[in-house]
Structures are given as structure tokens and as C-alpha cells.
Short mmCIF file of C-alpha atoms in Angstrom, two decimals:
data_model
loop_
_atom_site.label_atom_id
_atom_site.label_comp_id
_atom_site.label_asym_id
_atom_site.label_seq_id
_atom_site.Cartn_x
_atom_site.Cartn_y
_atom_site.Cartn_z
CA MET Y 1 1.80 -17.97 16.74
CA ILE Y 2 2.56 -14.29 17.22
CA LEU Y 3 -0.38 -13.72 19.58
CA LEU Y 4 0.88 -16.16 22.21
CA PRO Y 5 4.10 -14.29 23.13
CA LEU Y 6 2.12 -11.06 23.35
CA LEU Y 7 -0.42 -12.64 25.68
CA LEU Y 8 2.36 -14.09 27.82
CA GLY Y 9 3.97 -10.66 27.91
CA GLY Y 10 0.82 -9.11 29.33
CA ALA Y 11 -0.08 -7.00 26.29
CA PRO Y 12 -3.41 -5.13 26.61
CA VAL Y 13 -6.36 -6.46 24.68
CA LEU Y 14 -6.56 -3.59 22.20
CA GLY Y 15 -2.79 -3.74 21.80
CA LEU Y 16 -3.22 -7.20 20.27
CA LEU Y 17 -5.21 -5.85 17.31
CA PRO Y 18 -2.15 -5.08 15.11
CA ALA Y 19 -0.87 -8.62 15.64
CA LEU Y 20 -4.32 -10.02 14.92
CA GLY Y 21 -4.43 -7.94 11.74
CA GLY Y 22 -1.06 -9.32 10.69
CA VAL Y 23 -2.22 -12.89 11.21
CA LEU Y 24 -5.37 -12.13 9.25
CA ALA Y 25 -3.42 -10.59 6.35
CA LEU Y 26 -1.12 -13.61 6.12
CA SER Y 27 -4.10 -15.94 6.12
CA VAL Y 28 -6.07 -14.04 3.45
CA TYR Y 29 -3.17 -13.52 1.06
CA PHE Y 30 -1.77 -17.02 1.50
CA VAL Y 31 -5.10 -18.65 0.66
CA HIS Y 32 -6.57 -16.22 -1.88
CA GLY Y 33 -3.51 -14.53 -3.36
CA TRP Y 34 -2.47 -10.91 -3.82
CA ASN Y 35 -5.35 -9.36 -5.76
CA ARG Y 36 -8.04 -6.72 -5.46
CA LYS Y 37 -10.55 -9.25 -4.19
CA SER Y 38 -8.28 -10.08 -1.26
CA HIS Y 39 -7.53 -6.40 -0.62
CA ALA Y 40 -11.23 -5.55 -0.33
CA ALA Y 41 -11.98 -8.56 1.87
CA LEU Y 42 -9.03 -7.86 4.17
CA LEU Y 43 -9.93 -4.21 4.60
CA ALA Y 44 -13.52 -5.14 5.44
CA LEU Y 45 -12.33 -7.74 7.95
CA LEU Y 46 -9.95 -5.30 9.63
CA LEU Y 47 -12.67 -2.66 9.96
CA CYS Y 48 -15.22 -5.09 11.35
CA VAL Y 49 -12.86 -6.86 13.74
CA THR Y 50 -11.75 -3.49 15.13
CA LEU Y 51 -15.36 -2.50 15.73
CA GLY Y 52 -16.04 -5.93 17.22
CA ALA Y 53 -13.06 -5.69 19.56
CA GLY Y 54 -14.23 -2.31 20.78
CA LEU Y 55 -17.76 -3.60 21.37
CA LEU Y 56 -16.53 -6.70 23.19
CA ASN Y 57 -14.18 -4.61 25.32
CA LEU Y 58 -17.14 -2.45 26.35
CA LEU Y 59 -19.21 -5.53 27.22
CA VAL Y 60 -16.37 -7.01 29.26
CA GLY Y 61 -15.92 -3.76 31.18
CA ALA Y 62 -19.64 -3.14 31.70
CA ALA Y 63 -20.29 -6.67 32.93
CA SER Y 64 -17.00 -6.89 34.89
CA LEU Y 65 -16.14 -10.18 33.21
CA THR Y 66 -12.98 -11.86 34.48
CA GLY Y 67 -12.68 -14.70 31.96
CA LEU Y 68 -12.14 -17.09 34.87
CA SER Y 69 -15.23 -19.16 34.08
CA ASP Y 70 -12.96 -21.17 31.77
CA ALA Y 71 -10.70 -23.62 33.60
CA GLY Y 72 -7.87 -23.28 31.09
CA ALA Y 73 -7.85 -19.50 31.40
CA THR Y 74 -7.82 -19.80 35.19
CA VAL Y 75 -4.75 -22.04 35.10
CA ALA Y 76 -3.00 -19.80 32.55
CA GLN Y 77 -3.56 -16.71 34.68
CA ALA Y 78 -2.52 -18.39 37.93
CA SER Y 79 0.55 -20.14 36.50
CA TYR Y 80 1.86 -17.73 33.87
CA GLY Y 81 0.24 -14.40 34.65
CA VAL Y 82 -1.71 -14.37 31.40
CA SER Y 83 -4.78 -12.15 31.44
CA ALA Y 84 -7.84 -14.39 31.45
CA THR Y 85 -9.86 -11.50 30.05
CA GLY Y 86 -7.39 -11.08 27.20
CA LEU Y 87 -7.58 -14.78 26.41
CA TYR Y 88 -11.35 -14.58 26.30
CA VAL Y 89 -11.44 -11.55 24.00
CA VAL Y 90 -8.82 -12.91 21.59
CA GLY Y 91 -10.52 -16.30 21.52
CA VAL Y 92 -13.88 -14.76 20.67
CA LEU Y 93 -12.36 -12.59 17.94
CA LEU Y 94 -10.54 -15.53 16.35
CA THR Y 95 -13.71 -17.62 16.36
CA SER Y 96 -15.69 -14.79 14.78
CA LEU Y 97 -13.05 -14.23 12.11
CA GLY Y 98 -13.63 -17.69 10.68
CA ALA Y 99 -17.21 -16.88 9.70
CA MET Y 100 -16.36 -13.29 8.77
CA ASN Y 101 -13.56 -14.35 6.43
CA ASP Y 102 -15.83 -16.78 4.61
CA VAL Y 103 -18.52 -14.15 4.10
CA ALA Y 104 -16.10 -11.38 3.08
CA ILE Y 105 -14.38 -13.48 0.42
CA THR Y 106 -17.71 -14.71 -0.92
CA GLN Y 107 -19.02 -11.17 -1.26
CA THR Y 108 -15.95 -9.81 -3.02
CA SER Y 109 -16.01 -12.81 -5.35
CA ALA Y 110 -19.70 -12.19 -6.07
CA VAL Y 111 -19.00 -8.58 -7.04
CA GLU Y 112 -16.13 -9.64 -9.28
CA THR Y 113 -18.19 -12.37 -10.95
CA LEU Y 114 -21.13 -10.06 -11.58
CA ALA Y 115 -18.90 -7.48 -13.26
CA GLN Y 116 -17.04 -10.06 -15.35
CA THR Y 117 -20.29 -11.70 -16.45
CA ARG Y 118 -21.69 -8.36 -17.52
CA ALA Y 119 -18.50 -7.58 -19.45
CA ALA Y 120 -18.61 -10.99 -21.18
CA GLN Y 121 -22.15 -10.25 -22.33
CA ALA Y 122 -20.89 -7.03 -23.95
CA GLY Y 123 -23.49 -5.03 -22.06
CA PRO Y 124 -23.02 -1.63 -20.44
CA PRO Y 125 -20.99 -1.90 -17.22
CA LEU Y 126 -22.90 -2.04 -13.97
CA SER Y 127 -22.62 0.91 -11.64
CA ARG Y 128 -21.29 0.54 -8.13
CA ARG Y 129 -24.81 0.79 -6.76
CA ALA Y 130 -26.09 -1.95 -9.07
CA LEU Y 131 -23.14 -4.19 -8.23
CA PHE Y 132 -23.71 -3.64 -4.53
CA ARG Y 133 -27.43 -4.33 -4.74
CA GLN Y 134 -27.08 -7.51 -6.79
CA ALA Y 135 -24.23 -8.89 -4.68
CA MET Y 136 -26.21 -8.21 -1.50
CA ARG Y 137 -28.86 -10.65 -2.71
CA VAL Y 138 -26.22 -13.35 -2.41
CA GLY Y 139 -24.94 -11.87 0.85
CA ARG Y 140 -28.29 -11.94 2.62
CA ASP Y 141 -28.76 -15.65 2.00
CA HIS Y 142 -25.16 -16.41 2.93
CA ALA Y 143 -25.39 -14.35 6.12
CA ALA Y 144 -28.60 -16.13 7.13
CA GLY Y 145 -26.88 -19.48 6.68
CA MET Y 146 -23.86 -18.36 8.70
CA VAL Y 147 -26.14 -17.21 11.52
CA ASN Y 148 -27.38 -20.79 11.81
CA VAL Y 149 -23.81 -22.10 11.71
CA LEU Y 150 -22.67 -19.75 14.48
CA MET Y 151 -25.64 -20.52 16.71
CA LEU Y 152 -25.08 -24.26 16.36
CA LEU Y 153 -21.34 -23.79 16.93
CA TYR Y 154 -21.81 -21.89 20.16
CA ALA Y 155 -24.63 -24.18 21.29
CA GLY Y 156 -22.30 -27.15 20.86
CA GLY Y 157 -19.50 -25.43 22.75
CA SER Y 158 -21.86 -24.46 25.56
CA LEU Y 159 -23.50 -27.87 25.86
CA PRO Y 160 -21.92 -28.74 29.26
CA LEU Y 161 -23.02 -25.38 30.62
CA LEU Y 162 -26.56 -25.86 29.30
CA LEU Y 163 -26.70 -29.30 30.91
CA LEU Y 164 -25.64 -27.84 34.25
CA MET Y 165 -28.34 -25.19 33.96
CA ARG Y 166 -30.92 -27.87 33.22
CA ALA Y 167 -29.74 -29.94 36.18
CA SER Y 168 -30.01 -26.96 38.53
CA SER Y 169 -33.59 -26.22 37.55
CA GLY Y 170 -34.34 -25.13 41.11
CA THR Y 171 -32.13 -22.06 40.66
CA PRO Y 172 -34.07 -18.99 39.46
CA LEU Y 173 -33.58 -18.19 35.78
CA TRP Y 174 -32.37 -14.66 36.46
CA VAL Y 175 -29.58 -16.05 38.64
CA GLN Y 176 -28.48 -18.47 35.93
CA VAL Y 177 -28.56 -15.81 33.22
CA ASN Y 178 -26.41 -13.50 35.36
CA SER Y 179 -23.73 -16.13 35.89
CA GLU Y 180 -20.43 -15.30 34.19
CA GLY Y 181 -20.23 -18.63 32.42
CA LEU Y 182 -23.47 -18.11 30.54
CA PHE Y 183 -22.95 -14.39 29.96
CA THR Y 184 -19.55 -14.92 28.36
CA GLU Y 185 -21.09 -17.36 25.88
CA LEU Y 186 -23.96 -15.00 25.10
CA ALA Y 187 -21.57 -12.08 24.63
CA ALA Y 188 -19.38 -14.16 22.32
CA LEU Y 189 -22.38 -15.20 20.23
CA LEU Y 190 -23.67 -11.62 20.07
CA LEU Y 191 -20.31 -10.31 18.92
CA ALA Y 192 -19.94 -13.03 16.29
CA LEU Y 193 -23.40 -12.32 14.88
CA VAL Y 194 -22.99 -8.53 14.83
CA SER Y 195 -19.52 -8.67 13.26
CA MET Y 196 -20.57 -11.22 10.67
CA LEU Y 197 -23.66 -9.22 9.66
CA LEU Y 198 -21.58 -6.04 9.42
CA VAL Y 199 -18.96 -7.59 7.17
CA VAL Y 200 -21.53 -8.43 4.47
CA PRO Y 201 -22.39 -4.86 3.38
CA VAL Y 202 -18.91 -3.52 4.19
CA SER Y 203 -17.05 -6.07 2.05
CA THR Y 204 -19.60 -5.75 -0.76
CA ALA Y 205 -19.32 -1.97 -0.83
CA LEU Y 206 -15.51 -2.00 -0.72
CA ALA Y 207 -15.35 -4.56 -3.53
CA ALA Y 208 -17.69 -2.51 -5.71
CA ILE Y 209 -15.57 0.60 -5.15
CA GLN Y 210 -12.13 -0.99 -5.32
CA HIS Y 211 -12.63 -3.27 -8.29
CA PHE Y 212 -14.39 -0.70 -10.44
CA PRO Y 213 -13.46 2.80 -9.27
CA SER Y 214 -14.32 4.42 -12.60
CA THR Y 215 -17.46 2.46 -13.48
CA PRO Y 216 -20.02 4.82 -15.03
CA ARG Y 217 -23.66 4.78 -14.12
CA SER Y 218 -25.77 2.33 -16.04
CA PRO Y 219 -29.51 1.97 -16.58
CA ASP Y 220 -29.51 -0.94 -14.08
CA SER Y 221 -28.50 1.39 -11.25
CA THR Y 222 -31.89 3.05 -11.07
#
């Protein structure tokens, strides 16, 4: 994987974004093909993952996270000089991209299906605004479902940490919340949720614009 040599070479976190974008492009086009639906989804994913990386970088800096709460990252940094913080950021972004990719492709497909269905009915074409509004009805339900998936995913991954917190019930809650182990999990969940919720309107809007750049206004757009 292209990210691993860069991490071993000590590349900065933000310097990994082009490589991450390349991996994402290969994944999207390999699975969904070279078409306008994939173009819109990929552009939305690149925009949202860039914003997410910036947000996570700010959180890491503000909270002075080291990434050393993970045993594997500690060994990698001590043995190979890999940045534990970089491993943490890249790992969070890759995890978030799974949910984001699913939502982005679903939204671009919804826009395409709505337009094709309208054309098959020989009705006036939907405007961009109408396409966006109707596809967002699907997107809201899908996003709500993915929120549940992400919360369960991170809860499962954090289960040992939650058990340790429960066992050390004598420790004040504010001390436990301020521990790096818990904060890294909360930051990862927050980033995943924000990025996933952002990709819904962004991918829908890009699909409506890219698939139908010359669509005239229709009565349904009011």
C-alpha cells in the first residue's frame, strides 16, 4: 500500500493526503467504473476528507495527542521511527472513508435514478434544485443509519477501554474523560460523524450539477 512507505519515510500528516486521494480514486473507479456518478462521488469524498483531515489535525494539536495510547503505534514509533500521530490520523481517515464512500455513491446513484425515471416518464426534466431536494430525502435516512453504524463500530473497538473505565469506577469521571485513550476514540468518532454528514449534501449537489449541467428549471423546483 502506498501509504505505508510514506509513513515509514516520516511524511507529514497533511503530506499524506495526495496519496490517500490516489488510493481513494483507484478504489472508486475500480468498483464503480469511469462515469459521471463516480466523478461526482470522488470529488465529494476528496473535499470532505480534506476538511476532515484539517479538523482532525487541529484537534490533535489542540489536545496535544501523541497517538501512543495504542500499543501498536508505540512499537512502530519506537522500532521504526514512524509517527504515532500520523498513524492515528491516517487510521481515522481510512475508517471514516468507508462510511463516506458508501453514502457518496448512494447519493450520486439516487440523483441519477431520479433523473432517468423522470426522463422515462416523458415528463419535464427536474431542475438541479428539485433533484437535490428529492435525493436528500434518501440521504437523510441513509445518513441516520450510518450514524448508528459508526457509533456501534467505535463502541465495539473501544470495548476494552470502556471496561477499564468501568473497573476503575473510583477514578473521577473528568479524569477518565481527559485520558488520551478515551479522547482519541471520541475525536475519531466525532470526525467520522462530521465527515459523513458533510458528504451527503456535497455529493448530492455535485451529482445534480455534474450529471445535468444544462437542466432547465421545472415546475417541481418551486
